[in-house]
Short mmCIF file of N, CA and C in Angstrom, two decimals:
data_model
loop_
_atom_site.label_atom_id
_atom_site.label_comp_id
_atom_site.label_asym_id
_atom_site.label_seq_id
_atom_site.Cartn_x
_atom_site.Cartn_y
_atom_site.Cartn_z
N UNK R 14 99.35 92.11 37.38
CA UNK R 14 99.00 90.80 36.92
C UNK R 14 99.77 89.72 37.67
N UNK R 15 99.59 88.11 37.68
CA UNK R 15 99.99 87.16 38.16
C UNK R 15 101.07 86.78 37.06
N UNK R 16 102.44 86.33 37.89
CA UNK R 16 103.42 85.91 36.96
C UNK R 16 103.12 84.78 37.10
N UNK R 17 104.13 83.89 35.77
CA UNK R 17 103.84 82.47 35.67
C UNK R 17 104.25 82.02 37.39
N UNK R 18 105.64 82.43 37.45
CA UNK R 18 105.73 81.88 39.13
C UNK R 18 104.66 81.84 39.84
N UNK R 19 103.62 82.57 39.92
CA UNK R 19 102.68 82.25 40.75
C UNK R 19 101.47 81.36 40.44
N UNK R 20 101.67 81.91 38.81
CA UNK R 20 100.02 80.95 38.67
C UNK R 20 100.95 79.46 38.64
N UNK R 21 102.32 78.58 38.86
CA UNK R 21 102.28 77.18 39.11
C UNK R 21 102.72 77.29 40.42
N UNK R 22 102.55 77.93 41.51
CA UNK R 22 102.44 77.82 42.42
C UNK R 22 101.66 76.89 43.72
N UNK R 23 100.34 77.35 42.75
CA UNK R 23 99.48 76.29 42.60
C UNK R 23 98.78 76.70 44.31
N UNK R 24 98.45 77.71 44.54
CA UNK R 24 98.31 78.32 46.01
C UNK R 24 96.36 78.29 45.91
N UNK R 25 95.83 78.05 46.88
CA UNK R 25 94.30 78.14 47.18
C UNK R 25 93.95 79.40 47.98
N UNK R 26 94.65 80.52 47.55
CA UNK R 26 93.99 82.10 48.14
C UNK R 26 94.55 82.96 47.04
N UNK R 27 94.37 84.15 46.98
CA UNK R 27 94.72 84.88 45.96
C UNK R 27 95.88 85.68 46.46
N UNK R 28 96.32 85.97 45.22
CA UNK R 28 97.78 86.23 44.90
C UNK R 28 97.74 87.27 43.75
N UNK R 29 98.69 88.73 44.38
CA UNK R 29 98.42 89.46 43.64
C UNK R 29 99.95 90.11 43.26
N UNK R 30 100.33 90.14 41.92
CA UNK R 30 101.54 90.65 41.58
C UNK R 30 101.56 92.24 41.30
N UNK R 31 102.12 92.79 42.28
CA UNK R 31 102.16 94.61 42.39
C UNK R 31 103.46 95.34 41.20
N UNK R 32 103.77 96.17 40.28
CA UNK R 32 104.10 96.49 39.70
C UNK R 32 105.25 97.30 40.13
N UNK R 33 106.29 97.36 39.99
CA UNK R 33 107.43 97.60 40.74
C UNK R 33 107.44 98.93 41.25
N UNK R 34 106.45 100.07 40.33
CA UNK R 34 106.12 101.69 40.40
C UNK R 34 105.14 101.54 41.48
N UNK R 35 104.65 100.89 41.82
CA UNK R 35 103.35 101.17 42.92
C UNK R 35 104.50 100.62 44.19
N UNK R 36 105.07 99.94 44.32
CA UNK R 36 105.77 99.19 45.84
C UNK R 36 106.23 100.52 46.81
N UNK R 37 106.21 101.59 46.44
CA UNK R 37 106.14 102.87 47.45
C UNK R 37 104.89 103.06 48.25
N UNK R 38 103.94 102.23 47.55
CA UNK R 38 102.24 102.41 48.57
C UNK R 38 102.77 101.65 49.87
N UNK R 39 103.86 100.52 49.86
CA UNK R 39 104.24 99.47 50.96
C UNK R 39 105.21 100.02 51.89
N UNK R 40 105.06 100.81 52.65
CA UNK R 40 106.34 100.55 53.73
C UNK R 40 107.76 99.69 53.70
N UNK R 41 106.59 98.82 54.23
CA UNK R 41 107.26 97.32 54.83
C UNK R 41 108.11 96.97 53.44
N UNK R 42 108.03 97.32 52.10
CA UNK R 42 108.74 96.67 51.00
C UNK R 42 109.97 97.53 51.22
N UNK R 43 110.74 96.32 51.40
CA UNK R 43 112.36 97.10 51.12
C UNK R 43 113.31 96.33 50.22
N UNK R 44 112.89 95.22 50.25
CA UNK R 44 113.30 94.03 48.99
C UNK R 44 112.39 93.70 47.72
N UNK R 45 113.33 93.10 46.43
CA UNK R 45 112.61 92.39 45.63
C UNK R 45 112.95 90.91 45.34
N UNK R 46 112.21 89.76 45.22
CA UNK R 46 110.85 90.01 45.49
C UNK R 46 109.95 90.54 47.13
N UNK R 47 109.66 90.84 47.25
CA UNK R 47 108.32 90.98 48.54
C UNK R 47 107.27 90.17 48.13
N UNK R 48 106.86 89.41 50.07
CA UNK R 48 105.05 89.15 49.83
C UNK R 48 104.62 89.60 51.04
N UNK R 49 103.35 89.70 51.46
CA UNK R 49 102.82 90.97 52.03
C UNK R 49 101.55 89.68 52.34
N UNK R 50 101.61 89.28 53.53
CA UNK R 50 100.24 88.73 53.83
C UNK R 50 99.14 89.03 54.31
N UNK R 51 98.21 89.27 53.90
CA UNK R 51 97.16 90.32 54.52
C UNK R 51 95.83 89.07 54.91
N UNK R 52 95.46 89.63 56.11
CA UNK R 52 94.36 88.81 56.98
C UNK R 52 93.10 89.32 55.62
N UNK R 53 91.95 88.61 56.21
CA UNK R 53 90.67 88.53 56.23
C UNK R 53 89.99 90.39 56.14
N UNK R 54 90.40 91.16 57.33
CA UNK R 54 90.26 92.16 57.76
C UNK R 54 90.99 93.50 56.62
N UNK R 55 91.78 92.80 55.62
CA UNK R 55 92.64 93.59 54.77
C UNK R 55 93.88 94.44 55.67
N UNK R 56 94.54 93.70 57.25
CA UNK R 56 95.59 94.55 57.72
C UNK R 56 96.46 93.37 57.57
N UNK R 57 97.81 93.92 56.86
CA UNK R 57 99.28 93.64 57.19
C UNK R 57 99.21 92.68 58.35
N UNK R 58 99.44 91.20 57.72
CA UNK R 58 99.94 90.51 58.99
C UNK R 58 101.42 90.26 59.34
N UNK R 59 102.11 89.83 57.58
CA UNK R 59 103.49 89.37 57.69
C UNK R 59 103.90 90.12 56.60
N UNK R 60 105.24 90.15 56.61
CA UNK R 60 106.46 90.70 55.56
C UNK R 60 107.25 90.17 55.12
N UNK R 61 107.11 89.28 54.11
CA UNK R 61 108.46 88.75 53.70
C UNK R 61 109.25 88.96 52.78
N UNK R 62 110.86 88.92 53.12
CA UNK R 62 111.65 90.27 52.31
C UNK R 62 112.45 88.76 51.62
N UNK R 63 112.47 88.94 50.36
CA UNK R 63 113.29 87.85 49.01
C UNK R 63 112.33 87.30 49.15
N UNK R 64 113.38 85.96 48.98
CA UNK R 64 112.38 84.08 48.77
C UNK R 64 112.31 84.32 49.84
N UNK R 65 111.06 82.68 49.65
CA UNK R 65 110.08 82.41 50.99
C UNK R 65 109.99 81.05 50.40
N UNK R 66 110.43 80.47 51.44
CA UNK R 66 109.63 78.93 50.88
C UNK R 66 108.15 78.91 50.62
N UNK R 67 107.74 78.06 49.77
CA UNK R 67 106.42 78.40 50.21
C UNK R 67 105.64 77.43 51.33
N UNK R 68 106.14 76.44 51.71
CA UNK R 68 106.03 76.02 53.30
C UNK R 68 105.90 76.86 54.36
N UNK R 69 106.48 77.95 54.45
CA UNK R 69 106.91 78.75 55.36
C UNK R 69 105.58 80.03 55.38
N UNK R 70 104.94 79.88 54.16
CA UNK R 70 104.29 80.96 54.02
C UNK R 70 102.81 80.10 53.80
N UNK R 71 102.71 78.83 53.56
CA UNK R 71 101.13 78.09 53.51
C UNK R 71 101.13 78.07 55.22
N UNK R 72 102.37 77.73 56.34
CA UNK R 72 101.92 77.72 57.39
C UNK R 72 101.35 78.66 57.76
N UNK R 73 101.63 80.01 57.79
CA UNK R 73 101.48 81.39 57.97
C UNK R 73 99.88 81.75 57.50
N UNK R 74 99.41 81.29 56.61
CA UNK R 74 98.14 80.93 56.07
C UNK R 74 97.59 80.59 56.82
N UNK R 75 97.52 79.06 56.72
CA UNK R 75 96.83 78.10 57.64
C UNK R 75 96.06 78.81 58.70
N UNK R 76 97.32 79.07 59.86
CA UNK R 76 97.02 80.06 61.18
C UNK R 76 96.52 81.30 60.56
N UNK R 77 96.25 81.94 59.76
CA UNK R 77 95.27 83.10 59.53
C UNK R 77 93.89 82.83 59.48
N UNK R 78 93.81 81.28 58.25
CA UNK R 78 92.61 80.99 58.23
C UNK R 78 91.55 80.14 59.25
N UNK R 79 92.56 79.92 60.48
CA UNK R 79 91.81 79.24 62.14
C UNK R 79 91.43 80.60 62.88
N UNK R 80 91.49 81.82 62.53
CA UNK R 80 91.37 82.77 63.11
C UNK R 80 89.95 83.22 63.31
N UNK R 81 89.04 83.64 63.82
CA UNK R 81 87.56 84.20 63.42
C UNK R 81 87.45 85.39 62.58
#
């Protein structure tokens, strides 16, 4: 489910909160929190281990969504 942190986040793509027993499906997770940005295509683009601004991660967006 979506924690409150995310639903006032207030983000225009979806956002999915993974359950701490499933984060072994992730590799790339070696911290908590993790976010896991996934393209269009459903592959792993970025990894981000703790906080993240979320500046840092709408840019990261942005450039996914100029992509074809």
């Amino acid at each position: 489910g979506i924690t409150p942190e995310l639903q006032g986040w207030g983000a225009n793509y979806p956002l999915v909160a993974t359950p701490r027993a499933q984060l072994s499906r992730f590799e790339q997770v070696r911290s908590v929190p993790a976010r896991i940005l996934v393209d269009r295509k459903g592959q792993i683009r970025k990894h981000y281990a703790g906080i993240v601004a979320p500046e840092v991660m709408q840019q990261d967006v942005l450039a996914l969504l100029k992509e074809p």
